[in-house]
Amino acid sequence: MHTHHPYVSERHEGKPWFEWCVAGLVVIATVAAAMGEPMVATAIVSVTAIGSGVVRIVCRERSPWKIRSVAFDAACGIGFGVVLALLYLAIRFIH
């Protein structure tokens, strides 16, 4: 019985240029948050996460953003982005 196990070595993972772009956007979001702009920071991180999930769906195995399977990566990226945005909006409505 042969089961397919996802690759976990860096040789089969994403591309460094894409990962550095994501890291750069996180740094920009951190600076925005430190400057008192939490909405901008949340939007940057949320759109980045959703974008990485969409890139994984569209590009499939040629995607520059790979962690595990296409479904896992897309669900984590898009799910995190949507939940983060909804959480921010919920906190804004409480105040």
PDB file of N, CA and C in Angstrom:
ATOM      1  N   MET A   1       0.838  -1.178   0.000  1.00  0.00           N
ATOM      2  CA  MET A   1       0.000   0.000   0.000  1.00  0.00           C
ATOM      3  C   MET A   1       0.882   1.239   0.000  1.00  0.00           C
ATOM      4  N   HIS A   2       0.731   2.039  -1.009  1.00  0.00           N
ATOM      5  CA  HIS A   2       1.547   3.239  -1.161  1.00  0.00           C
ATOM      6  C   HIS A   2       0.678   4.459  -0.884  1.00  0.00           C
ATOM      7  N   THR A   3       1.077   5.260   0.072  1.00  0.00           N
ATOM      8  CA  THR A   3       0.351   6.492   0.361  1.00  0.00           C
ATOM      9  C   THR A   3       1.207   7.680  -0.048  1.00  0.00           C
ATOM     10  N   HIS A   4       0.560   8.687  -0.534  1.00  0.00           N
ATOM     11  CA  HIS A   4       1.270   9.894  -0.948  1.00  0.00           C
ATOM     12  C   HIS A   4       1.507  10.772   0.276  1.00  0.00           C
ATOM     13  N   HIS A   5       2.750  11.075   0.530  1.00  0.00           N
ATOM     14  CA  HIS A   5       3.109  11.926   1.657  1.00  0.00           C
ATOM     15  C   HIS A   5       3.630  13.249   1.108  1.00  0.00           C
ATOM     16  N   PRO A   6       3.127  14.374   1.575  1.00  0.00           N
ATOM     17  CA  PRO A   6       3.608  15.662   1.043  1.00  0.00           C
ATOM     18  C   PRO A   6       5.079  15.874   1.364  1.00  0.00           C
ATOM     19  N   TYR A   7       5.765  16.524   0.424  1.00  0.00           N
ATOM     20  CA  TYR A   7       7.170  16.844   0.633  1.00  0.00           C
ATOM     21  C   TYR A   7       7.308  17.889   1.733  1.00  0.00           C
ATOM     22  N   VAL A   8       8.362  17.773   2.522  1.00  0.00           N
ATOM     23  CA  VAL A   8       8.620  18.774   3.550  1.00  0.00           C
ATOM     24  C   VAL A   8      10.025  19.352   3.438  1.00  0.00           C
ATOM     25  N   SER A   9      10.787  18.911   2.430  1.00  0.00           N
ATOM     26  CA  SER A   9      12.126  19.465   2.272  1.00  0.00           C
ATOM     27  C   SER A   9      12.042  20.798   1.549  1.00  0.00           C
ATOM     28  N   GLU A  10      12.997  21.656   1.769  1.00  0.00           N
ATOM     29  CA  GLU A  10      12.972  22.980   1.159  1.00  0.00           C
ATOM     30  C   GLU A  10      13.090  22.925  -0.351  1.00  0.00           C
ATOM     31  N   ARG A  11      13.611  21.855  -0.901  1.00  0.00           N
ATOM     32  CA  ARG A  11      13.754  21.729  -2.338  1.00  0.00           C
ATOM     33  C   ARG A  11      12.382  21.755  -3.030  1.00  0.00           C
ATOM     34  N   HIS A  12      11.348  21.287  -2.346  1.00  0.00           N
ATOM     35  CA  HIS A  12      10.019  21.208  -2.931  1.00  0.00           C
ATOM     36  C   HIS A  12       9.090  22.318  -2.442  1.00  0.00           C
ATOM     37  N   GLU A  13       9.593  23.198  -1.611  1.00  0.00           N
ATOM     38  CA  GLU A  13       8.746  24.259  -1.070  1.00  0.00           C
ATOM     39  C   GLU A  13       8.739  25.464  -1.990  1.00  0.00           C
ATOM     40  N   GLY A  14       8.291  26.583  -1.465  1.00  0.00           N
ATOM     41  CA  GLY A  14       8.111  27.798  -2.255  1.00  0.00           C
ATOM     42  C   GLY A  14       9.394  28.428  -2.736  1.00  0.00           C
ATOM     43  N   LYS A  15       9.229  29.539  -3.419  1.00  0.00           N
ATOM     44  CA  LYS A  15      10.354  30.293  -3.966  1.00  0.00           C
ATOM     45  C   LYS A  15      10.744  31.408  -3.006  1.00  0.00           C
ATOM     46  N   PRO A  16      12.044  31.593  -2.778  1.00  0.00           N
ATOM     47  CA  PRO A  16      12.487  32.628  -1.827  1.00  0.00           C
ATOM     48  C   PRO A  16      12.022  34.039  -2.183  1.00  0.00           C
ATOM     49  N   TRP A  17      11.957  34.402  -3.458  1.00  0.00           N
ATOM     50  CA  TRP A  17      11.568  35.761  -3.814  1.00  0.00           C
ATOM     51  C   TRP A  17      10.139  36.056  -3.368  1.00  0.00           C
ATOM     52  N   PHE A  18       9.259  35.072  -3.484  1.00  0.00           N
ATOM     53  CA  PHE A  18       7.871  35.272  -3.068  1.00  0.00           C
ATOM     54  C   PHE A  18       7.792  35.360  -1.549  1.00  0.00           C
ATOM     55  N   GLU A  19       8.540  34.508  -0.880  1.00  0.00           N
ATOM     56  CA  GLU A  19       8.550  34.522   0.587  1.00  0.00           C
ATOM     57  C   GLU A  19       9.103  35.835   1.117  1.00  0.00           C
ATOM     58  N   TRP A  20      10.123  36.405   0.460  1.00  0.00           N
ATOM     59  CA  TRP A  20      10.656  37.700   0.877  1.00  0.00           C
ATOM     60  C   TRP A  20       9.648  38.823   0.632  1.00  0.00           C
ATOM     61  N   CYS A  21       8.864  38.706  -0.439  1.00  0.00           N
ATOM     62  CA  CYS A  21       7.803  39.702  -0.681  1.00  0.00           C
ATOM     63  C   CYS A  21       6.766  39.666   0.436  1.00  0.00           C
ATOM     64  N   VAL A  22       6.376  38.457   0.832  1.00  0.00           N
ATOM     65  CA  VAL A  22       5.424  38.316   1.935  1.00  0.00           C
ATOM     66  C   VAL A  22       6.025  38.873   3.229  1.00  0.00           C
ATOM     67  N   ALA A  23       7.283  38.555   3.490  1.00  0.00           N
ATOM     68  CA  ALA A  23       7.953  39.068   4.690  1.00  0.00           C
ATOM     69  C   ALA A  23       8.025  40.596   4.658  1.00  0.00           C
ATOM     70  N   GLY A  24       8.303  41.158   3.494  1.00  0.00           N
ATOM     71  CA  GLY A  24       8.344  42.619   3.368  1.00  0.00           C
ATOM     72  C   GLY A  24       6.999  43.262   3.661  1.00  0.00           C
ATOM     73  N   LEU A  25       5.927  42.646   3.193  1.00  0.00           N
ATOM     74  CA  LEU A  25       4.593  43.175   3.474  1.00  0.00           C
ATOM     75  C   LEU A  25       4.258  43.074   4.958  1.00  0.00           C
ATOM     76  N   VAL A  26       4.719  42.029   5.606  1.00  0.00           N
ATOM     77  CA  VAL A  26       4.502  41.902   7.056  1.00  0.00           C
ATOM     78  C   VAL A  26       5.277  42.994   7.794  1.00  0.00           C
ATOM     79  N   VAL A  27       6.487  43.305   7.342  1.00  0.00           N
ATOM     80  CA  VAL A  27       7.267  44.384   7.960  1.00  0.00           C
ATOM     81  C   VAL A  27       6.550  45.724   7.755  1.00  0.00           C
ATOM     82  N   ILE A  28       6.035  45.955   6.559  1.00  0.00           N
ATOM     83  CA  ILE A  28       5.288  47.190   6.293  1.00  0.00           C
ATOM     84  C   ILE A  28       4.057  47.273   7.199  1.00  0.00           C
ATOM     85  N   ALA A  29       3.363  46.151   7.369  1.00  0.00           N
ATOM     86  CA  ALA A  29       2.193  46.121   8.254  1.00  0.00           C
ATOM     87  C   ALA A  29       2.607  46.404   9.701  1.00  0.00           C
ATOM     88  N   THR A  30       3.737  45.885  10.110  1.00  0.00           N
ATOM     89  CA  THR A  30       4.226  46.125  11.470  1.00  0.00           C
ATOM     90  C   THR A  30       4.531  47.608  11.681  1.00  0.00           C
ATOM     91  N   VAL A  31       5.147  48.223  10.692  1.00  0.00           N
ATOM     92  CA  VAL A  31       5.443  49.656  10.778  1.00  0.00           C
ATOM     93  C   VAL A  31       4.147  50.462  10.837  1.00  0.00           C
ATOM     94  N   ALA A  32       3.169  50.085  10.015  1.00  0.00           N
ATOM     95  CA  ALA A  32       1.872  50.784  10.028  1.00  0.00           C
ATOM     96  C   ALA A  32       1.207  50.649  11.396  1.00  0.00           C
ATOM     97  N   ALA A  33       1.260  49.470  11.981  1.00  0.00           N
ATOM     98  CA  ALA A  33       0.662  49.269  13.309  1.00  0.00           C
ATOM     99  C   ALA A  33       1.398  50.099  14.355  1.00  0.00           C
ATOM    100  N   ALA A  34       2.718  50.144  14.269  1.00  0.00           N
ATOM    101  CA  ALA A  34       3.502  50.921  15.227  1.00  0.00           C
ATOM    102  C   ALA A  34       3.233  52.418  15.090  1.00  0.00           C
ATOM    103  N   MET A  35       2.838  52.847  13.893  1.00  0.00           N
ATOM    104  CA  MET A  35       2.528  54.259  13.662  1.00  0.00           C
ATOM    105  C   MET A  35       1.082  54.590  14.014  1.00  0.00           C
ATOM    106  N   GLY A  36       0.363  53.625  14.589  1.00  0.00           N
ATOM    107  CA  GLY A  36      -1.002  53.886  15.027  1.00  0.00           C
ATOM    108  C   GLY A  36      -2.053  53.681  13.951  1.00  0.00           C
ATOM    109  N   GLU A  37      -1.769  52.875  12.952  1.00  0.00           N
ATOM    110  CA  GLU A  37      -2.704  52.593  11.864  1.00  0.00           C
ATOM    111  C   GLU A  37      -3.078  51.107  11.850  1.00  0.00           C
ATOM    112  N   PRO A  38      -3.831  50.643  12.848  1.00  0.00           N
ATOM    113  CA  PRO A  38      -4.141  49.206  12.897  1.00  0.00           C
ATOM    114  C   PRO A  38      -5.005  48.722  11.736  1.00  0.00           C
ATOM    115  N   MET A  39      -5.875  49.581  11.201  1.00  0.00           N
ATOM    116  CA  MET A  39      -6.712  49.164  10.082  1.00  0.00           C
ATOM    117  C   MET A  39      -5.859  48.905   8.838  1.00  0.00           C
ATOM    118  N   VAL A  40      -4.909  49.770   8.584  1.00  0.00           N
ATOM    119  CA  VAL A  40      -4.017  49.599   7.435  1.00  0.00           C
ATOM    120  C   VAL A  40      -3.179  48.335   7.613  1.00  0.00           C
ATOM    121  N   ALA A  41      -2.642  48.145   8.806  1.00  0.00           N
ATOM    122  CA  ALA A  41      -1.822  46.964   9.085  1.00  0.00           C
ATOM    123  C   ALA A  41      -2.628  45.678   8.919  1.00  0.00           C
ATOM    124  N   THR A  42      -3.841  45.673   9.434  1.00  0.00           N
ATOM    125  CA  THR A  42      -4.705  44.497   9.316  1.00  0.00           C
ATOM    126  C   THR A  42      -5.055  44.237   7.859  1.00  0.00           C
ATOM    127  N   ALA A  43      -5.342  45.277   7.116  1.00  0.00           N
ATOM    128  CA  ALA A  43      -5.684  45.123   5.697  1.00  0.00           C
ATOM    129  C   ALA A  43      -4.511  44.553   4.906  1.00  0.00           C
ATOM    130  N   ILE A  44      -3.310  45.024   5.186  1.00  0.00           N
ATOM    131  CA  ILE A  44      -2.126  44.533   4.483  1.00  0.00           C
ATOM    132  C   ILE A  44      -1.927  43.043   4.746  1.00  0.00           C
ATOM    133  N   VAL A  45      -1.978  42.649   6.006  1.00  0.00           N
ATOM    134  CA  VAL A  45      -1.772  41.237   6.342  1.00  0.00           C
ATOM    135  C   VAL A  45      -2.905  40.377   5.790  1.00  0.00           C
ATOM    136  N   SER A  46      -4.122  40.861   5.892  1.00  0.00           N
ATOM    137  CA  SER A  46      -5.277  40.108   5.410  1.00  0.00           C
ATOM    138  C   SER A  46      -5.219  39.902   3.898  1.00  0.00           C
ATOM    139  N   VAL A  47      -4.956  40.961   3.161  1.00  0.00           N
ATOM    140  CA  VAL A  47      -4.877  40.858   1.698  1.00  0.00           C
ATOM    141  C   VAL A  47      -3.685  39.995   1.280  1.00  0.00           C
ATOM    142  N   THR A  48      -2.583  40.098   1.992  1.00  0.00           N
ATOM    143  CA  THR A  48      -1.422  39.260   1.699  1.00  0.00           C
ATOM    144  C   THR A  48      -1.756  37.785   1.887  1.00  0.00           C
ATOM    145  N   ALA A  49      -2.430  37.450   2.978  1.00  0.00           N
ATOM    146  CA  ALA A  49      -2.794  36.061   3.242  1.00  0.00           C
ATOM    147  C   ALA A  49      -3.775  35.539   2.192  1.00  0.00           C
ATOM    148  N   ILE A  50      -4.789  36.315   1.894  1.00  0.00           N
ATOM    149  CA  ILE A  50      -5.766  35.900   0.880  1.00  0.00           C
ATOM    150  C   ILE A  50      -5.078  35.782  -0.483  1.00  0.00           C
ATOM    151  N   GLY A  51      -4.235  36.726  -0.791  1.00  0.00           N
ATOM    152  CA  GLY A  51      -3.502  36.685  -2.067  1.00  0.00           C
ATOM    153  C   GLY A  51      -2.626  35.463  -2.203  1.00  0.00           C
ATOM    154  N   SER A  52      -1.938  35.087  -1.135  1.00  0.00           N
ATOM    155  CA  SER A  52      -1.086  33.892  -1.207  1.00  0.00           C
ATOM    156  C   SER A  52      -1.924  32.633  -1.389  1.00  0.00           C
ATOM    157  N   GLY A  53      -3.108  32.596  -0.791  1.00  0.00           N
ATOM    158  CA  GLY A  53      -4.004  31.454  -0.988  1.00  0.00           C
ATOM    159  C   GLY A  53      -4.515  31.381  -2.413  1.00  0.00           C
ATOM    160  N   VAL A  54      -4.853  32.521  -2.977  1.00  0.00           N
ATOM    161  CA  VAL A  54      -5.339  32.562  -4.357  1.00  0.00           C
ATOM    162  C   VAL A  54      -4.218  32.187  -5.333  1.00  0.00           C
ATOM    163  N   VAL A  55      -3.012  32.676  -5.079  1.00  0.00           N
ATOM    164  CA  VAL A  55      -1.866  32.312  -5.926  1.00  0.00           C
ATOM    165  C   VAL A  55      -1.672  30.802  -5.914  1.00  0.00           C
ATOM    166  N   ARG A  56      -1.807  30.190  -4.749  1.00  0.00           N
ATOM    167  CA  ARG A  56      -1.634  28.734  -4.636  1.00  0.00           C
ATOM    168  C   ARG A  56      -2.704  27.990  -5.423  1.00  0.00           C
ATOM    169  N   ILE A  57      -3.942  28.482  -5.404  1.00  0.00           N
ATOM    170  CA  ILE A  57      -5.024  27.838  -6.156  1.00  0.00           C
ATOM    171  C   ILE A  57      -4.791  27.990  -7.660  1.00  0.00           C
ATOM    172  N   VAL A  58      -4.454  29.188  -8.090  1.00  0.00           N
ATOM    173  CA  VAL A  58      -4.312  29.465  -9.515  1.00  0.00           C
ATOM    174  C   VAL A  58      -3.096  28.739 -10.106  1.00  0.00           C
ATOM    175  N   CYS A  59      -1.981  28.792  -9.415  1.00  0.00           N
ATOM    176  CA  CYS A  59      -0.742  28.230  -9.959  1.00  0.00           C
ATOM    177  C   CYS A  59      -0.548  26.750  -9.644  1.00  0.00           C
ATOM    178  N   ARG A  60      -1.309  26.229  -8.711  1.00  0.00           N
ATOM    179  CA  ARG A  60      -1.226  24.821  -8.300  1.00  0.00           C
ATOM    180  C   ARG A  60       0.220  24.415  -7.989  1.00  0.00           C
ATOM    181  N   GLU A  61       0.753  23.452  -8.710  1.00  0.00           N
ATOM    182  CA  GLU A  61       2.103  22.944  -8.413  1.00  0.00           C
ATOM    183  C   GLU A  61       3.220  23.892  -8.847  1.00  0.00           C
ATOM    184  N   ARG A  62       2.922  24.854  -9.699  1.00  0.00           N
ATOM    185  CA  ARG A  62       3.926  25.838 -10.121  1.00  0.00           C
ATOM    186  C   ARG A  62       3.943  27.054  -9.199  1.00  0.00           C
ATOM    187  N   SER A  63       3.178  27.007  -8.133  1.00  0.00           N
ATOM    188  CA  SER A  63       3.037  28.145  -7.236  1.00  0.00           C
ATOM    189  C   SER A  63       4.356  28.482  -6.537  1.00  0.00           C
ATOM    190  N   PRO A  64       4.645  29.768  -6.386  1.00  0.00           N
ATOM    191  CA  PRO A  64       5.845  30.158  -5.636  1.00  0.00           C
ATOM    192  C   PRO A  64       5.633  30.049  -4.126  1.00  0.00           C
ATOM    193  N   TRP A  65       4.408  29.725  -3.681  1.00  0.00           N
ATOM    194  CA  TRP A  65       4.075  29.638  -2.261  1.00  0.00           C
ATOM    195  C   TRP A  65       3.573  28.241  -1.968  1.00  0.00           C
ATOM    196  N   LYS A  66       4.443  27.400  -1.406  1.00  0.00           N
ATOM    197  CA  LYS A  66       4.068  26.018  -1.112  1.00  0.00           C
ATOM    198  C   LYS A  66       4.448  25.681   0.320  1.00  0.00           C
ATOM    199  N   ILE A  67       3.497  25.083   1.029  1.00  0.00           N
ATOM    200  CA  ILE A  67       3.782  24.577   2.362  1.00  0.00           C
ATOM    201  C   ILE A  67       3.435  23.096   2.408  1.00  0.00           C
ATOM    202  N   ARG A  68       2.208  22.789   2.087  1.00  0.00           N
ATOM    203  CA  ARG A  68       1.736  21.400   2.035  1.00  0.00           C
ATOM    204  C   ARG A  68       0.977  21.188   0.742  1.00  0.00           C
ATOM    205  N   SER A  69      -0.258  20.737   0.827  1.00  0.00           N
ATOM    206  CA  SER A  69      -1.067  20.513  -0.367  1.00  0.00           C
ATOM    207  C   SER A  69      -1.718  21.826  -0.813  1.00  0.00           C
ATOM    208  N   VAL A  70      -2.228  21.842  -2.041  1.00  0.00           N
ATOM    209  CA  VAL A  70      -2.898  23.033  -2.562  1.00  0.00           C
ATOM    210  C   VAL A  70      -4.085  23.402  -1.679  1.00  0.00           C
ATOM    211  N   ALA A  71      -4.894  22.394  -1.332  1.00  0.00           N
ATOM    212  CA  ALA A  71      -6.081  22.659  -0.507  1.00  0.00           C
ATOM    213  C   ALA A  71      -5.706  23.214   0.864  1.00  0.00           C
ATOM    214  N   PHE A  72      -4.694  22.634   1.491  1.00  0.00           N
ATOM    215  CA  PHE A  72      -4.258  23.084   2.819  1.00  0.00           C
ATOM    216  C   PHE A  72      -3.746  24.526   2.753  1.00  0.00           C
ATOM    217  N   ASP A  73      -2.858  24.790   1.789  1.00  0.00           N
ATOM    218  CA  ASP A  73      -2.280  26.131   1.667  1.00  0.00           C
ATOM    219  C   ASP A  73      -3.348  27.176   1.381  1.00  0.00           C
ATOM    220  N   ALA A  74      -4.265  26.849   0.469  1.00  0.00           N
ATOM    221  CA  ALA A  74      -5.323  27.795   0.116  1.00  0.00           C
ATOM    222  C   ALA A  74      -6.267  28.028   1.290  1.00  0.00           C
ATOM    223  N   ALA A  75      -6.655  26.966   1.974  1.00  0.00           N
ATOM    224  CA  ALA A  75      -7.565  27.102   3.117  1.00  0.00           C
ATOM    225  C   ALA A  75      -6.916  27.924   4.228  1.00  0.00           C
ATOM    226  N   CYS A  76      -5.648  27.678   4.489  1.00  0.00           N
ATOM    227  CA  CYS A  76      -4.957  28.435   5.545  1.00  0.00           C
ATOM    228  C   CYS A  76      -4.810  29.904   5.155  1.00  0.00           C
ATOM    229  N   GLY A  77      -4.364  30.178   3.945  1.00  0.00           N
ATOM    230  CA  GLY A  77      -4.155  31.559   3.514  1.00  0.00           C
ATOM    231  C   GLY A  77      -5.442  32.347   3.444  1.00  0.00           C
ATOM    232  N   ILE A  78      -6.408  31.832   2.698  1.00  0.00           N
ATOM    233  CA  ILE A  78      -7.673  32.543   2.538  1.00  0.00           C
ATOM    234  C   ILE A  78      -8.431  32.591   3.861  1.00  0.00           C
ATOM    235  N   GLY A  79      -8.438  31.481   4.582  1.00  0.00           N
ATOM    236  CA  GLY A  79      -9.132  31.435   5.869  1.00  0.00           C
ATOM    237  C   GLY A  79      -8.553  32.423   6.867  1.00  0.00           C
ATOM    238  N   PHE A  80      -7.227  32.480   6.967  1.00  0.00           N
ATOM    239  CA  PHE A  80      -6.596  33.412   7.895  1.00  0.00           C
ATOM    240  C   PHE A  80      -6.914  34.850   7.518  1.00  0.00           C
ATOM    241  N   GLY A  81      -6.828  35.161   6.222  1.00  0.00           N
ATOM    242  CA  GLY A  81      -7.112  36.527   5.779  1.00  0.00           C
ATOM    243  C   GLY A  81      -8.529  36.963   6.073  1.00  0.00           C
ATOM    244  N   VAL A  82      -9.488  36.088   5.793  1.00  0.00           N
ATOM    245  CA  VAL A  82     -10.902  36.415   6.032  1.00  0.00           C
ATOM    246  C   VAL A  82     -11.180  36.535   7.530  1.00  0.00           C
ATOM    247  N   VAL A  83     -10.695  35.577   8.314  1.00  0.00           N
ATOM    248  CA  VAL A  83     -10.939  35.609   9.765  1.00  0.00           C
ATOM    249  C   VAL A  83     -10.275  36.822  10.403  1.00  0.00           C
ATOM    250  N   LEU A  84      -9.081  37.169   9.966  1.00  0.00           N
ATOM    251  CA  LEU A  84      -8.407  38.350  10.510  1.00  0.00           C
ATOM    252  C   LEU A  84      -9.207  39.617  10.222  1.00  0.00           C
ATOM    253  N   ALA A  85      -9.700  39.755   8.997  1.00  0.00           N
ATOM    254  CA  ALA A  85     -10.500  40.929   8.643  1.00  0.00           C
ATOM    255  C   ALA A  85     -11.794  40.971   9.445  1.00  0.00           C
ATOM    256  N   LEU A  86     -12.459  39.832   9.576  1.00  0.00           N
ATOM    257  CA  LEU A  86     -13.703  39.790  10.355  1.00  0.00           C
ATOM    258  C   LEU A  86     -13.452  40.085  11.834  1.00  0.00           C
ATOM    259  N   LEU A  87     -12.364  39.584  12.364  1.00  0.00           N
ATOM    260  CA  LEU A  87     -12.019  39.863  13.760  1.00  0.00           C
ATOM    261  C   LEU A  87     -11.768  41.349  13.969  1.00  0.00           C
ATOM    262  N   TYR A  88     -11.052  41.972  13.045  1.00  0.00           N
ATOM    263  CA  TYR A  88     -10.813  43.412  13.154  1.00  0.00           C
ATOM    264  C   TYR A  88     -12.132  44.187  13.119  1.00  0.00           C
ATOM    265  N   LEU A  89     -13.002  43.822  12.178  1.00  0.00           N
ATOM    266  CA  LEU A  89     -14.295  44.507  12.083  1.00  0.00           C
ATOM    267  C   LEU A  89     -15.146  44.291  13.330  1.00  0.00           C
ATOM    268  N   ALA A  90     -15.115  43.084  13.880  1.00  0.00           N
ATOM    269  CA  ALA A  90     -15.878  42.816  15.102  1.00  0.00           C
ATOM    270  C   ALA A  90     -15.376  43.682  16.259  1.00  0.00           C
ATOM    271  N   ILE A  91     -14.078  43.814  16.384  1.00  0.00           N
ATOM    272  CA  ILE A  91     -13.527  44.642  17.451  1.00  0.00           C
ATOM    273  C   ILE A  91     -13.904  46.107  17.225  1.00  0.00           C
ATOM    274  N   ARG A  92     -13.883  46.574  15.968  1.00  0.00           N
ATOM    275  CA  ARG A  92     -14.278  47.956  15.668  1.00  0.00           C
ATOM    276  C   ARG A  92     -15.740  48.212  16.032  1.00  0.00           C
ATOM    277  N   PHE A  93     -16.634  47.225  15.778  1.00  0.00           N
ATOM    278  CA  PHE A  93     -18.043  47.400  16.080  1.00  0.00           C
ATOM    279  C   PHE A  93     -18.323  47.378  17.572  1.00  0.00           C
ATOM    280  N   ILE A  94     -17.482  46.731  18.340  1.00  0.00           N
ATOM    281  CA  ILE A  94     -17.664  46.683  19.797  1.00  0.00           C
ATOM    282  C   ILE A  94     -17.473  48.081  20.387  1.00  0.00           C
ATOM    283  N   HIS A  95     -16.517  48.805  19.857  1.00  0.00           N
ATOM    284  CA  HIS A  95     -16.231  50.151  20.369  1.00  0.00           C
ATOM    285  C   HIS A  95     -17.245  51.070  19.801  1.00  0.00           C
TER     286      HIS A  95
END
